[in-house]
């Protein structure tokens, strides 16, 4: 309960909508029942915004509605569906027709979806085809293209806010690890970013820190860097980043910008994103056109290093077992 209250406080601090512009919007949301999506939807609803939420499965009337941290996606969906201004659209972001239906009549889209975490062996040995709807290529790349196409076809939707992550350093340890164990999630996230940058659609790309922890300092800790600039990686909350995504819609100057969102030492940042967003400028950096081959090469090298380590480890373990076995057999022979 305490953690939930803290999350609510973060939402209030991070994204009190600063004008009537956003409240007059209709906003499409993907990643509806995810940790990020549910926070954004609650915030939008509480500010009188009409929301169209993409949902892969129909609402199950037999489950009890809940927004608790341990609630199932069906329970969360039921809870969100009953909020003011919320309507559900059944479909999947990897399906182009679903995306077209989702953005109908909307002014902006919050693309908050992400891939599931596959079994490590499946990802390491590339057992899931890239064409599979669950693969990171489908979720982080093709779904983004679907949303771009849907927005272009729409007569009303003019903005996409997409949450990705740091991924411009293919050989960085955690990037390699996530690519190895997550079906190249970092790699396809970056390729999806590039789709937005070259689309001609107004976009805001948000690269957050490590989301998940709730017990972090709250006093003047928020920081932003625009133009794809870097900040030291820190923990941030889902509520903070959801608030940032919503707040972006109120700042036209944040269109066509790539934002890094981290927390800094208490007292050295801001209490809300409003003053930070007011200073944001559009991207002028020349981002690499593609980093896919570099990401894949780094992941292959990482897998080779891991395989070599495991081989040495297992060889050593077998040697120890043989040694212990020999000692035991020797002792047994002496006793007999």
CSV table of C-alpha atoms in Angstrom, one decimal:
chain,number,residue,atom,x,y,z
A,1,UNK,CA,0.0,0.0,0.0
A,2,UNK,CA,2.8,2.4,0.9
A,3,UNK,CA,4.5,1.8,-2.4
A,4,UNK,CA,1.3,2.4,-4.3
A,5,UNK,CA,0.8,5.7,-2.5
A,6,UNK,CA,4.4,6.7,-3.3
A,7,UNK,CA,3.7,5.9,-7.0
A,8,UNK,CA,0.6,8.1,-6.9
A,9,UNK,CA,2.7,10.9,-5.4
A,10,UNK,CA,5.2,10.5,-8.2
A,11,UNK,CA,2.5,10.8,-10.8
A,12,UNK,CA,1.3,14.0,-9.2
A,13,UNK,CA,4.7,15.5,-9.0
A,14,UNK,CA,5.9,14.4,-12.4
A,15,UNK,CA,3.0,15.2,-14.6
A,16,UNK,CA,0.4,17.6,-13.4
A,17,UNK,CA,-0.9,18.8,-16.8
A,18,UNK,CA,0.1,22.4,-17.1
A,19,UNK,CA,-2.6,23.7,-19.5
A,20,UNK,CA,-6.0,22.8,-20.9
A,21,UNK,CA,-4.3,21.8,-24.2
A,22,UNK,CA,-3.7,18.2,-23.2
A,23,UNK,CA,-7.0,17.7,-21.4
A,24,UNK,CA,-8.8,18.6,-24.6
A,25,UNK,CA,-7.0,15.8,-26.5
A,26,UNK,CA,-7.9,12.2,-27.2
A,27,UNK,CA,-4.8,10.0,-26.7
A,28,UNK,CA,-4.1,6.5,-28.0
A,29,UNK,CA,-2.0,4.2,-25.7
A,30,UNK,CA,-0.2,0.9,-26.4
A,31,UNK,CA,1.2,-1.3,-23.7
A,32,UNK,CA,-2.1,-0.8,-21.8
A,33,UNK,CA,-1.6,-3.2,-18.9
A,34,UNK,CA,2.1,-2.8,-18.5
A,35,UNK,CA,3.7,-1.0,-15.6
A,36,UNK,CA,4.1,2.1,-17.7
A,37,UNK,CA,0.9,2.0,-19.6
A,38,UNK,CA,-1.4,1.7,-16.6
A,39,UNK,CA,0.3,4.7,-14.9
A,40,UNK,CA,-0.1,6.8,-18.0
A,41,UNK,CA,-3.8,5.9,-18.4
A,42,UNK,CA,-4.6,6.6,-14.8
A,43,UNK,CA,-3.0,10.0,-15.1
A,44,UNK,CA,-4.7,10.9,-18.4
A,45,UNK,CA,-8.1,9.8,-17.1
A,46,UNK,CA,-7.7,11.8,-13.9
A,47,UNK,CA,-7.1,14.9,-16.0
A,48,UNK,CA,-10.2,14.5,-18.1
A,49,UNK,CA,-8.4,13.1,-21.2
A,50,UNK,CA,-10.2,10.7,-23.5
A,51,UNK,CA,-8.1,7.6,-24.0
A,52,UNK,CA,-8.2,4.7,-26.5
A,53,UNK,CA,-6.2,1.7,-25.2
A,54,UNK,CA,-5.0,-1.2,-27.2
A,55,UNK,CA,-5.7,-4.5,-25.6
A,56,UNK,CA,-4.7,-7.9,-26.9
A,57,UNK,CA,-7.6,-9.8,-25.3
A,58,UNK,CA,-11.2,-8.9,-24.5
A,59,UNK,CA,-12.1,-7.8,-21.0
A,60,UNK,CA,-12.8,-10.9,-18.8
A,61,UNK,CA,-16.0,-10.1,-16.8
A,62,UNK,CA,-15.2,-13.0,-14.5
A,63,UNK,CA,-12.1,-11.5,-12.9
A,64,UNK,CA,-12.1,-8.9,-10.2
A,65,UNK,CA,-10.7,-5.5,-11.2
A,66,UNK,CA,-7.4,-4.6,-9.5
A,67,UNK,CA,-4.5,-2.2,-10.0
A,68,UNK,CA,-2.3,-3.7,-7.3
A,69,UNK,CA,1.3,-4.5,-8.2
A,70,UNK,CA,0.6,-8.2,-8.2
A,71,UNK,CA,-2.6,-8.0,-10.2
A,72,UNK,CA,-2.8,-10.0,-13.4
A,73,UNK,CA,-3.1,-8.2,-16.8
A,74,UNK,CA,-6.8,-9.2,-17.0
A,75,UNK,CA,-7.5,-7.6,-13.6
A,76,UNK,CA,-5.6,-4.5,-14.6
A,77,UNK,CA,-7.5,-4.3,-17.9
A,78,UNK,CA,-10.8,-4.6,-16.0
A,79,UNK,CA,-9.8,-1.8,-13.6
A,80,UNK,CA,-8.6,0.6,-16.4
A,81,UNK,CA,-11.7,-0.1,-18.5
A,82,UNK,CA,-13.9,1.4,-15.8
A,83,UNK,CA,-12.0,4.6,-15.5
A,84,UNK,CA,-13.6,7.8,-16.9
A,85,UNK,CA,-12.8,8.5,-20.5
A,86,UNK,CA,-11.2,5.1,-21.2
A,87,UNK,CA,-12.3,2.9,-24.2
A,88,UNK,CA,-10.6,-0.4,-25.1
A,89,UNK,CA,-9.6,-1.4,-28.7
A,90,UNK,CA,-9.0,-5.1,-29.1
A,91,UNK,CA,-5.9,-5.7,-31.2
A,92,UNK,CA,-2.1,-5.9,-31.2
A,93,UNK,CA,0.5,-3.3,-32.1
A,94,UNK,CA,2.2,-5.8,-34.4
A,95,UNK,CA,-1.0,-5.8,-36.5
A,96,UNK,CA,-1.3,-2.8,-38.9
A,97,UNK,CA,-5.1,-2.8,-38.9
A,98,UNK,CA,-5.2,-2.7,-35.1
A,99,UNK,CA,-3.0,0.4,-35.1
A,100,UNK,CA,-5.2,2.2,-37.7
A,101,UNK,CA,-8.3,1.5,-35.6
A,102,UNK,CA,-6.5,2.6,-32.4
A,103,UNK,CA,-5.6,6.1,-33.5
A,104,UNK,CA,-8.9,6.9,-35.1
A,105,UNK,CA,-10.0,10.3,-33.8
A,106,UNK,CA,-6.9,10.6,-31.6
A,107,UNK,CA,-4.5,13.6,-31.4
A,108,UNK,CA,-1.5,11.7,-30.1
A,109,UNK,CA,-0.2,8.2,-29.4
A,110,UNK,CA,1.8,7.0,-26.4
A,111,UNK,CA,3.7,4.0,-27.6
A,112,UNK,CA,4.4,2.3,-24.3
A,113,UNK,CA,4.5,-1.3,-25.4
A,114,UNK,CA,7.5,-3.6,-25.0
A,115,UNK,CA,8.5,-7.2,-25.7
A,116,UNK,CA,8.1,-10.0,-23.2
A,117,UNK,CA,11.2,-11.5,-21.5
A,118,UNK,CA,11.9,-14.8,-23.3
A,119,UNK,CA,13.5,-17.9,-21.8
A,120,UNK,CA,17.3,-17.3,-21.9
A,121,UNK,CA,18.0,-20.4,-23.9
A,122,UNK,CA,15.4,-19.4,-26.5
A,123,UNK,CA,17.1,-16.0,-27.0
A,124,UNK,CA,20.7,-17.3,-26.8
A,125,UNK,CA,20.1,-19.9,-29.5
A,126,UNK,CA,17.8,-17.7,-31.5
A,127,UNK,CA,15.0,-20.2,-31.4
A,128,UNK,CA,12.3,-17.6,-31.9
A,129,UNK,CA,12.1,-16.4,-35.5
A,130,UNK,CA,12.3,-12.7,-36.0
A,131,UNK,CA,9.0,-12.8,-37.8
A,132,UNK,CA,7.2,-14.1,-34.6
A,133,UNK,CA,4.9,-11.4,-33.1
A,134,UNK,CA,6.6,-11.9,-29.8
A,135,UNK,CA,10.1,-11.2,-31.1
A,136,UNK,CA,11.7,-7.9,-30.3
A,137,UNK,CA,11.9,-7.1,-34.0
A,138,UNK,CA,8.1,-7.3,-34.2
A,139,UNK,CA,7.4,-5.4,-31.0
A,140,UNK,CA,10.2,-2.7,-31.0
A,141,UNK,CA,10.4,-2.2,-34.8
A,142,UNK,CA,7.5,-3.4,-36.9
A,143,UNK,CA,4.9,-2.2,-34.4
A,144,UNK,CA,6.5,1.3,-34.4
A,145,UNK,CA,6.3,1.3,-38.2
A,146,UNK,CA,2.6,0.2,-37.9
A,147,UNK,CA,1.9,3.2,-35.6
A,148,UNK,CA,3.8,5.6,-37.9
A,149,UNK,CA,1.7,4.4,-40.9
A,150,UNK,CA,-1.5,4.6,-38.9
A,151,UNK,CA,-0.7,8.2,-37.8
A,152,UNK,CA,0.1,9.2,-41.3
A,153,UNK,CA,-3.2,7.8,-42.5
A,154,UNK,CA,-5.1,9.5,-39.7
A,155,UNK,CA,-6.5,13.0,-40.2
A,156,UNK,CA,-6.1,13.9,-36.6
A,157,UNK,CA,-3.2,12.1,-34.9
A,158,UNK,CA,0.0,14.2,-35.2
A,159,UNK,CA,2.3,13.0,-32.4
A,160,UNK,CA,3.9,9.8,-31.2
A,161,UNK,CA,5.7,9.5,-27.8
A,162,UNK,CA,7.8,6.4,-27.7
A,163,UNK,CA,9.7,4.9,-24.7
A,164,UNK,CA,12.8,3.0,-25.6
A,165,UNK,CA,16.1,2.9,-23.7
A,166,UNK,CA,19.8,3.7,-24.0
A,167,UNK,CA,21.1,1.7,-27.0
A,168,UNK,CA,23.7,3.7,-28.9
A,169,UNK,CA,26.6,1.8,-27.4
A,170,UNK,CA,26.3,-1.8,-28.8
A,171,UNK,CA,29.3,-3.1,-26.9
A,172,UNK,CA,28.2,-1.8,-23.5
A,173,UNK,CA,27.9,-4.7,-21.0
A,174,UNK,CA,24.2,-4.3,-20.2
A,175,UNK,CA,23.3,-3.7,-23.8
A,176,UNK,CA,25.0,-6.9,-24.9
A,177,UNK,CA,23.4,-8.8,-22.0
A,178,UNK,CA,19.9,-7.5,-22.8
A,179,UNK,CA,20.4,-8.3,-26.5
A,180,UNK,CA,21.7,-11.8,-25.7
A,181,UNK,CA,18.8,-12.6,-23.4
A,182,UNK,CA,16.0,-10.5,-24.9
A,183,UNK,CA,15.9,-11.4,-28.6
A,184,UNK,CA,18.0,-8.3,-29.5
A,185,UNK,CA,15.7,-5.9,-27.7
A,186,UNK,CA,18.1,-3.0,-27.5
A,187,UNK,CA,19.1,-3.4,-31.2
A,188,UNK,CA,15.5,-3.3,-32.4
A,189,UNK,CA,14.6,-0.4,-30.0
A,190,UNK,CA,17.3,1.7,-31.7
A,191,UNK,CA,16.1,0.7,-35.2
A,192,UNK,CA,12.6,1.7,-34.1
A,193,UNK,CA,13.8,5.1,-33.0
A,194,UNK,CA,15.3,5.6,-36.4
A,195,UNK,CA,12.0,4.9,-38.1
A,196,UNK,CA,10.5,7.7,-36.0
A,197,UNK,CA,13.3,10.1,-36.8
A,198,UNK,CA,13.0,9.6,-40.5
A,199,UNK,CA,9.2,9.4,-40.7
A,200,UNK,CA,8.3,13.0,-40.9
A,201,UNK,CA,5.9,12.5,-38.0
A,202,UNK,CA,6.3,14.6,-34.8
A,203,UNK,CA,7.9,12.3,-32.3
A,204,UNK,CA,9.3,12.4,-28.8
A,205,UNK,CA,11.6,9.5,-27.9
A,206,UNK,CA,12.1,8.9,-24.2
A,207,UNK,CA,15.1,7.0,-23.0
A,208,UNK,CA,14.6,6.3,-19.3
A,209,UNK,CA,16.9,4.9,-16.6
A,210,UNK,CA,16.2,1.6,-14.9
A,211,UNK,CA,12.5,1.4,-14.1
A,212,UNK,CA,11.2,-0.7,-11.3
A,213,UNK,CA,12.4,0.7,-7.9
A,214,UNK,CA,9.9,2.7,-5.9
A,215,UNK,CA,12.0,3.6,-2.9
A,216,UNK,CA,14.2,6.3,-4.3
A,217,UNK,CA,14.7,10.0,-3.3
A,218,UNK,CA,11.9,12.3,-4.3
A,219,UNK,CA,13.2,15.8,-3.5
A,220,UNK,CA,14.3,17.7,-6.7
A,221,UNK,CA,15.8,14.6,-8.4
A,222,UNK,CA,14.4,14.8,-12.0
A,223,UNK,CA,16.8,15.5,-14.9
A,224,UNK,CA,16.5,15.5,-18.7
A,225,UNK,CA,19.0,15.7,-21.5
A,226,UNK,CA,17.7,16.4,-25.0
A,227,UNK,CA,19.2,15.8,-28.5
A,228,UNK,CA,20.1,12.2,-27.5
A,229,UNK,CA,22.6,13.4,-25.0
A,230,UNK,CA,23.7,11.0,-22.2
A,231,UNK,CA,23.2,11.0,-18.5
A,232,UNK,CA,24.6,8.6,-15.9
A,233,UNK,CA,22.2,5.7,-15.5
A,234,UNK,CA,20.1,5.7,-12.4
A,235,UNK,CA,16.9,4.2,-11.1
A,236,UNK,CA,13.6,5.9,-12.1
A,237,UNK,CA,10.0,4.9,-11.4
A,238,UNK,CA,7.4,3.9,-13.9
A,239,UNK,CA,5.2,6.7,-12.5
A,240,UNK,CA,7.9,9.3,-13.3
A,241,UNK,CA,8.3,8.1,-16.9
A,242,UNK,CA,4.6,7.8,-17.4
A,243,UNK,CA,4.2,11.3,-16.2
A,244,UNK,CA,7.0,12.5,-18.5
A,245,UNK,CA,5.3,10.9,-21.5
A,246,UNK,CA,2.0,12.6,-20.7
A,247,UNK,CA,3.6,15.9,-19.9
A,248,UNK,CA,5.4,15.9,-23.3
A,249,UNK,CA,2.1,16.3,-25.1
A,250,UNK,CA,1.8,19.8,-23.5
A,251,UNK,CA,5.1,21.0,-25.0
A,252,UNK,CA,5.2,21.5,-28.8
A,253,UNK,CA,9.0,22.2,-28.5
A,254,UNK,CA,9.5,18.6,-27.3
A,255,UNK,CA,8.4,17.3,-30.7
A,256,UNK,CA,11.1,15.7,-32.8
A,257,UNK,CA,13.3,15.3,-29.7
A,258,UNK,CA,15.2,12.4,-28.1
A,259,UNK,CA,15.1,12.8,-24.3
A,260,UNK,CA,17.2,10.9,-21.7
A,261,UNK,CA,15.4,10.8,-18.4
A,262,UNK,CA,17.4,10.0,-15.2
A,263,UNK,CA,17.4,11.0,-11.6
A,264,UNK,CA,20.2,13.0,-10.0
A,265,UNK,CA,21.3,13.7,-6.4
A,266,UNK,CA,18.5,15.0,-4.2
A,267,UNK,CA,18.3,18.8,-4.4
A,268,UNK,CA,20.2,19.2,-7.7
A,269,UNK,CA,17.3,18.4,-10.0
A,270,UNK,CA,13.7,19.4,-10.4
A,271,UNK,CA,10.5,18.4,-8.6
A,272,UNK,CA,8.6,18.1,-11.9
A,273,UNK,CA,9.4,17.7,-15.6
A,274,UNK,CA,7.7,21.0,-16.5
A,275,UNK,CA,10.7,23.4,-16.2
A,276,UNK,CA,12.9,20.8,-17.9
A,277,UNK,CA,10.5,20.3,-20.9
A,278,UNK,CA,10.2,24.0,-21.3
A,279,UNK,CA,13.9,24.1,-22.3
A,280,UNK,CA,13.9,21.1,-24.6
A,281,UNK,CA,15.0,21.6,-28.2
A,282,UNK,CA,14.5,19.4,-31.3
A,283,UNK,CA,17.1,16.9,-32.4
A,284,UNK,CA,20.0,18.3,-34.4
A,285,UNK,CA,22.4,15.4,-33.7
A,286,UNK,CA,23.2,13.1,-36.6
A,287,UNK,CA,22.2,9.7,-35.2
A,288,UNK,CA,23.7,6.6,-36.9
A,289,UNK,CA,21.4,5.4,-39.6
A,290,UNK,CA,21.5,1.9,-38.3
A,291,UNK,CA,23.3,0.0,-35.5
A,292,UNK,CA,21.8,-3.4,-36.1
A,293,UNK,CA,24.9,-5.1,-37.5
A,294,UNK,CA,27.0,-3.7,-34.6
A,295,UNK,CA,24.5,-4.9,-32.0
A,296,UNK,CA,24.3,-8.4,-33.5
A,297,UNK,CA,28.1,-8.7,-33.7
A,298,UNK,CA,28.5,-7.6,-30.1
A,299,UNK,CA,25.8,-10.1,-29.0
A,300,UNK,CA,27.5,-12.9,-31.0
A,301,UNK,CA,30.8,-12.1,-29.3
A,302,UNK,CA,29.1,-12.0,-26.0
A,303,UNK,CA,27.6,-15.4,-26.6
A,304,UNK,CA,30.9,-16.8,-27.6
A,305,UNK,CA,32.6,-15.5,-24.5
A,306,UNK,CA,29.8,-16.9,-22.4
A,307,UNK,CA,30.1,-20.3,-24.1
A,308,UNK,CA,33.8,-20.4,-23.6
A,309,UNK,CA,33.4,-19.5,-19.9
A,310,UNK,CA,30.8,-22.2,-19.4
A,311,UNK,CA,33.0,-24.7,-21.2
A,312,UNK,CA,35.9,-23.9,-18.8
A,313,UNK,CA,33.6,-23.9,-15.8
A,314,UNK,CA,32.1,-27.3,-16.7
A,315,UNK,CA,35.5,-28.8,-17.5
A,316,UNK,CA,36.7,-27.6,-14.1
A,317,UNK,CA,33.6,-29.0,-12.4
A,318,UNK,CA,34.1,-32.4,-14.1
A,319,UNK,CA,37.8,-32.4,-13.0
A,320,UNK,CA,36.8,-31.7,-9.4
A,321,UNK,CA,34.2,-34.5,-9.5
A,322,UNK,CA,36.8,-36.9,-10.9
A,323,UNK,CA,39.3,-35.9,-8.3
A,324,UNK,CA,36.8,-36.2,-5.4
A,325,UNK,CA,35.6,-39.5,-6.9
A,326,UNK,CA,39.2,-40.8,-7.0
A,327,UNK,CA,39.8,-39.8,-3.4
A,328,UNK,CA,36.6,-41.5,-2.2
A,329,UNK,CA,37.5,-44.7,-4.1
A,330,UNK,CA,41.0,-44.6,-2.6
A,331,UNK,CA,39.7,-44.3,0.9
A,332,UNK,CA,37.2,-47.1,0.2
A,333,UNK,CA,40.0,-49.4,-1.0
A,334,UNK,CA,42.1,-48.7,2.1
A,335,UNK,CA,39.2,-49.5,4.4
A,336,UNK,CA,38.5,-52.7,2.6
